Short mmCIF file of C-alpha atoms in Angstrom, two decimals:
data_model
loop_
_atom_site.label_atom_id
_atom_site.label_comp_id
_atom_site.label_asym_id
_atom_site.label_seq_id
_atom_site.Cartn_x
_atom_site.Cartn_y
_atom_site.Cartn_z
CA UNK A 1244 14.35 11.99 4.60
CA UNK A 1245 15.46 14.54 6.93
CA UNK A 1246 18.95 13.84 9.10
CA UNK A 1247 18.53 16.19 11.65
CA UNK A 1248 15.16 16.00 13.17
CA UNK A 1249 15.19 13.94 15.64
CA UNK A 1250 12.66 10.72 15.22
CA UNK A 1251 11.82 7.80 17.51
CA UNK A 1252 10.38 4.72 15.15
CA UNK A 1253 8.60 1.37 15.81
CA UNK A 1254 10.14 -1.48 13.74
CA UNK A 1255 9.76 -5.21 13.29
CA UNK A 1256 12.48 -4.88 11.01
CA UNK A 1257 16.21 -5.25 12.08
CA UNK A 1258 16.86 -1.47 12.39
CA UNK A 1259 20.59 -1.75 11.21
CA UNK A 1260 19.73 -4.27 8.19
CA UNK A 1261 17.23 -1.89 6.99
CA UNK A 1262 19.60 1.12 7.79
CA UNK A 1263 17.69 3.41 10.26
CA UNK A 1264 20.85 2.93 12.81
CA UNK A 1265 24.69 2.39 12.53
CA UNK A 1266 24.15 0.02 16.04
CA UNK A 1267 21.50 -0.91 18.05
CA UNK A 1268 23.73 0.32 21.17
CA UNK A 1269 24.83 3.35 19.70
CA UNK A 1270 22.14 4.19 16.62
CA UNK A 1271 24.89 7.30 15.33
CA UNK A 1272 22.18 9.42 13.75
CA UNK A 1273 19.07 11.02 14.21
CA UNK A 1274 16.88 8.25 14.55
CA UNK A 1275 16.28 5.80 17.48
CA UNK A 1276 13.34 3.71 18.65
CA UNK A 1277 11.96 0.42 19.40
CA UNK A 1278 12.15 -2.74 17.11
CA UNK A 1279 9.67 -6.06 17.77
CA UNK A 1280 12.44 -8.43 15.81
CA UNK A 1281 9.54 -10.38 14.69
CA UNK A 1282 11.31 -13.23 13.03
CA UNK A 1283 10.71 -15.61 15.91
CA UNK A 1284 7.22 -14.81 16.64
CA UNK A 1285 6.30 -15.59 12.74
CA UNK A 1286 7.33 -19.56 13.95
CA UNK A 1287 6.02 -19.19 16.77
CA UNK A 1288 2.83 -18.04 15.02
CA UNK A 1289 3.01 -20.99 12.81
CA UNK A 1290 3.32 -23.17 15.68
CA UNK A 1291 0.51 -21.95 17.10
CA UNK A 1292 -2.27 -22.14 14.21
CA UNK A 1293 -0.60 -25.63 13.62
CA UNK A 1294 -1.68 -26.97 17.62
CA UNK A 1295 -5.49 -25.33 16.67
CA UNK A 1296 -5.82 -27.47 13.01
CA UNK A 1297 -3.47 -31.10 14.13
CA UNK A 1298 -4.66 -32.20 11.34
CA UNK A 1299 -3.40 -29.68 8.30
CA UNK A 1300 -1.21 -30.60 6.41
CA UNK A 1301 -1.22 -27.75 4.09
CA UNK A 1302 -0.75 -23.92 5.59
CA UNK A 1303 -0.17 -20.87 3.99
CA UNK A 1304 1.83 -17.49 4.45
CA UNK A 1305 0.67 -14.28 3.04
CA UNK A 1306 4.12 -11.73 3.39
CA UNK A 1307 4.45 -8.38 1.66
CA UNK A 1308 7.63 -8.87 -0.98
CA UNK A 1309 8.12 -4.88 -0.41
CA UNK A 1310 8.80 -5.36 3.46
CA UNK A 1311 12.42 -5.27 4.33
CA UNK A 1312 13.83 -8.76 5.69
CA UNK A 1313 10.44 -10.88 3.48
CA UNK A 1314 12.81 -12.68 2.02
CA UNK A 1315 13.86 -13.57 5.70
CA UNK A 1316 10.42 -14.17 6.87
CA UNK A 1317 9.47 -16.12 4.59
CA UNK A 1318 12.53 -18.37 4.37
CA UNK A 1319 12.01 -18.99 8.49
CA UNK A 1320 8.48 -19.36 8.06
CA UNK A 1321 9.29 -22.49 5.46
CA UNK A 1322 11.70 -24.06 8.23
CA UNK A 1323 9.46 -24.08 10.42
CA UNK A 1324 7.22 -25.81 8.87
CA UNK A 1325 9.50 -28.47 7.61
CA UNK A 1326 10.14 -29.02 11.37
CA UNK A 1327 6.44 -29.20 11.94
CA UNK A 1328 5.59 -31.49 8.73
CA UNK A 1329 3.44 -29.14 7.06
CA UNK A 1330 3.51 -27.80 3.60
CA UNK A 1331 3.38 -24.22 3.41
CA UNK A 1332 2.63 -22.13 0.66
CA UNK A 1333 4.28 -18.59 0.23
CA UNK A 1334 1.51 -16.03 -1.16
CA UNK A 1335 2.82 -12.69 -1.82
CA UNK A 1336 0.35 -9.11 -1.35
CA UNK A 1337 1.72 -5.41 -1.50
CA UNK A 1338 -1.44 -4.15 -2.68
CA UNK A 1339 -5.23 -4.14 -1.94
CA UNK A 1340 -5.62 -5.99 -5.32
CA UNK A 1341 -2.62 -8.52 -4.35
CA UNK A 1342 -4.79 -9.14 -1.09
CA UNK A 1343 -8.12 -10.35 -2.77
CA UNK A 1344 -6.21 -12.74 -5.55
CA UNK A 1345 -4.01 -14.12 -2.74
CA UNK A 1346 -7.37 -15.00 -1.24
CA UNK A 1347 -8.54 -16.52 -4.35
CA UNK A 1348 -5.42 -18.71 -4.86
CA UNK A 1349 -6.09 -19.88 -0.72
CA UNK A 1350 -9.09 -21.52 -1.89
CA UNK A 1351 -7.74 -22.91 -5.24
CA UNK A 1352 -4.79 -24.53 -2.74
CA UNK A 1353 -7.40 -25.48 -0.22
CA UNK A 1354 -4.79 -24.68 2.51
CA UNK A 1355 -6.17 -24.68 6.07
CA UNK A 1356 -4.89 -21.97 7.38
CA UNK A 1357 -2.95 -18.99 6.92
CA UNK A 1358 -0.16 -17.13 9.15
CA UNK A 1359 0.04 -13.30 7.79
CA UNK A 1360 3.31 -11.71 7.95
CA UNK A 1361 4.16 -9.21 10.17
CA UNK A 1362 4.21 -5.46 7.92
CA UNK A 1363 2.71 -1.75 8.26
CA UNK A 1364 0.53 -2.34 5.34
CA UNK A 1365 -1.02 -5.69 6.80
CA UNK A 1366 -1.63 -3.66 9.82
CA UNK A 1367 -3.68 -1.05 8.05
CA UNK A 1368 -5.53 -3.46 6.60
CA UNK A 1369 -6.39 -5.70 9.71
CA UNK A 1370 -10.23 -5.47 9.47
CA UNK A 1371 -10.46 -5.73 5.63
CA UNK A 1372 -7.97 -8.98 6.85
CA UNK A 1373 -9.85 -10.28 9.07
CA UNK A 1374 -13.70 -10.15 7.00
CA UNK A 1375 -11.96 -11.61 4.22
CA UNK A 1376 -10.86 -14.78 6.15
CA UNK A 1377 -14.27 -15.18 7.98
CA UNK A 1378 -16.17 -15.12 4.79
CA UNK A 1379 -13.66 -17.86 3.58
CA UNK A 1380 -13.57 -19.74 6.52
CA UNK A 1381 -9.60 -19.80 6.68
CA UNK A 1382 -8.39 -20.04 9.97
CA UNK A 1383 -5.71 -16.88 10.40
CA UNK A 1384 -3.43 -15.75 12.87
CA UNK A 1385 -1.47 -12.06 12.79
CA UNK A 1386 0.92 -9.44 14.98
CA UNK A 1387 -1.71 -7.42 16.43
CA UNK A 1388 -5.08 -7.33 18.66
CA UNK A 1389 -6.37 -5.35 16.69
CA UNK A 1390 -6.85 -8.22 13.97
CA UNK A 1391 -8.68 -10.80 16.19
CA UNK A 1392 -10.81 -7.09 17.76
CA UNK A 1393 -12.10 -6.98 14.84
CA UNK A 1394 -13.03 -10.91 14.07
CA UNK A 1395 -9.85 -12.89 13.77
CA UNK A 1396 -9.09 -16.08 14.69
CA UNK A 1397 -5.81 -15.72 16.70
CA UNK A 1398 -2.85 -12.96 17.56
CA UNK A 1399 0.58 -13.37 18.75
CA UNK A 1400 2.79 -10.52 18.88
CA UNK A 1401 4.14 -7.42 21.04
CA UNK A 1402 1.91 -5.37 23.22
CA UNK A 1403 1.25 -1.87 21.09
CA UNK A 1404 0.90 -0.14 24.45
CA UNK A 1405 3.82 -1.41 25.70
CA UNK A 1406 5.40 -0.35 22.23
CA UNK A 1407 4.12 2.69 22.36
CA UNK A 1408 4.94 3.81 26.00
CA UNK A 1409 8.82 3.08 24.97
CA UNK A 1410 8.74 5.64 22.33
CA UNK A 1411 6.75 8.44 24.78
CA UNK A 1412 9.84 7.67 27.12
CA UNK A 1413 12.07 8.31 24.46
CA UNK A 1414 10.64 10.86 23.09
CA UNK A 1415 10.23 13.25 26.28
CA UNK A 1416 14.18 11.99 26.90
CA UNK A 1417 14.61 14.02 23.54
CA UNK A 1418 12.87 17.03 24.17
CA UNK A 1419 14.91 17.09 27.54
CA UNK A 1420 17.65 17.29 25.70
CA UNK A 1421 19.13 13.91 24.77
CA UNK A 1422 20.37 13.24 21.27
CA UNK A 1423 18.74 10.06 19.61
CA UNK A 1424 22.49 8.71 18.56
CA UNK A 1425 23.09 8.24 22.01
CA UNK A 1426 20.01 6.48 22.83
CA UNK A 1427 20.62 2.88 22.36
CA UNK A 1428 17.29 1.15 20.21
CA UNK A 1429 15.07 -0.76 22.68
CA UNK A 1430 13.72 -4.30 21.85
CA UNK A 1431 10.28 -5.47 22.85
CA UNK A 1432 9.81 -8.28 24.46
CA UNK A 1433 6.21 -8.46 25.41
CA UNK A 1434 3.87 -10.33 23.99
CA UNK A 1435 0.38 -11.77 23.95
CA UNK A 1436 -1.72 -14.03 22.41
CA UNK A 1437 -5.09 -13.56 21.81
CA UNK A 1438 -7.95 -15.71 20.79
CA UNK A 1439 -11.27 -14.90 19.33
CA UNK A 1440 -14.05 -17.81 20.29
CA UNK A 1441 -16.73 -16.38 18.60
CA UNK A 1442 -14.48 -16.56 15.45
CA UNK A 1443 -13.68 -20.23 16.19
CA UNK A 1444 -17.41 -20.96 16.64
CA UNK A 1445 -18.41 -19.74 13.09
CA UNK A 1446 -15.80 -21.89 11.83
CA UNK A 1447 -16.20 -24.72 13.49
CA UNK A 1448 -13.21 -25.11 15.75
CA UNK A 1449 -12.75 -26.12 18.63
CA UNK A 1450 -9.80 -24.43 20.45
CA UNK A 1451 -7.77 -27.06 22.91
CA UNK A 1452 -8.21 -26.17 26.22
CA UNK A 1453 -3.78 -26.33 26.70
CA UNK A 1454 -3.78 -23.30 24.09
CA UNK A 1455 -7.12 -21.46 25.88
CA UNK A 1456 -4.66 -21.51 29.07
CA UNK A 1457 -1.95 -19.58 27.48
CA UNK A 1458 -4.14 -16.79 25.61
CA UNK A 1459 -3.85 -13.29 27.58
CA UNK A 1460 -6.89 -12.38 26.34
CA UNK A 1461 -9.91 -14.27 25.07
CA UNK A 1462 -12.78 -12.42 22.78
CA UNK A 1463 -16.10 -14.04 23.60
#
């Protein structure tokens, strides 16, 4: 990778674990950006899909092994559901083949429901996600909008416009003349959750009214 052209990133990693900065004050290099540090919202995630199904007692987590910090993720994600009496089950997908036999072991564990792990490659697969769980009837909740937009259950995570307006104010800083080491990384703090109704219809849930309040957005 090049050291010298400048670059402004979006992360849910920690930047300096995964080594794109010496310091999230002072990033040293030629890199600087914004970084979601997502390992909260993963419990929080949990936390939510866990007041929608009361009654489960068996949840699983699909995390990409290839992601920097899974290990991480997945080692909060199990806390968290010790603290919330649930068993959780740790299914593991880095490719498009991973995806459909983690799918297949969801229905051998009967699990009722499943929290996907925040990673690029998830992302980019948020429809193909999102079809998979409706035809199985597995209530899911991920990072972005985009996975409820396109039939969902539930989202909770940062705002990509917000995200994204961060790095176009970084990046015109740069072209003014700034230097990305001297740029200190900026953390998101925005979120939203989002629920899809017509998604909760087909599976036959009924979304508490307390967790209706708190969605930014509702997809009817």
């Amino acid at each position: 990778a090049t050291t010298t052209i400048p670059i402004v990133f979006i992360t849910g990693a920690d930047p300096v674990q995964v080594g794109f900065v010496a310091s999230l004050n002072r990033p040293g290099g030629n890199l600087t950006g914004v970084a979601s540090l997502d390992t909260e919202l993963g419990r929080k995630r949990l936390q939510l899909l866990h007041e929608l199904l009361p009654k489960a007692g068996t949840i699983a987590a699909l995390v990409n092994p290839t992601f920097p910090r899974s290990d991480i993720q997945a080692r909060d994600l199990q806390a968290a559901a010790s603290t919330l009496g649930l068993r959780l089950h740790i299914l593991h997908a880095s490719t498009v083949r991973d995806i459909n036999t983690a799918f297949a072991t969801l229905a051998r564990l009967q699990a009722s429901g499943l929290v996907i792990g925040n990673d690029p490659f998830f992302t980019s697969w948020s429809e193909q996600l999102a079809a998979l769980a409706l035809r199985d009837a597995v209530p899911a909740i991920y990072e972005f909008r985009a996975f409820v937009a396109a039939g969902g259950l539930m989202s909770y995570g940062p705002r990509i416009a917000d995200l994204y307006r961060l790095v176009g104010v970084y990046t015109g800083r740069i072209l003014k003349g700034e230097k990305p080491a001297d740029l200190p990384v900026q953390q998101s703090t925005s979120v939203e959750l989002i629920i899809n109704l017509k998604t909760a219809k087909a599976l036959g849930l009924t979304v508490p009214l307390p967790l209706l309040g708190r969605a930014d957005e509702v997809i009817e």
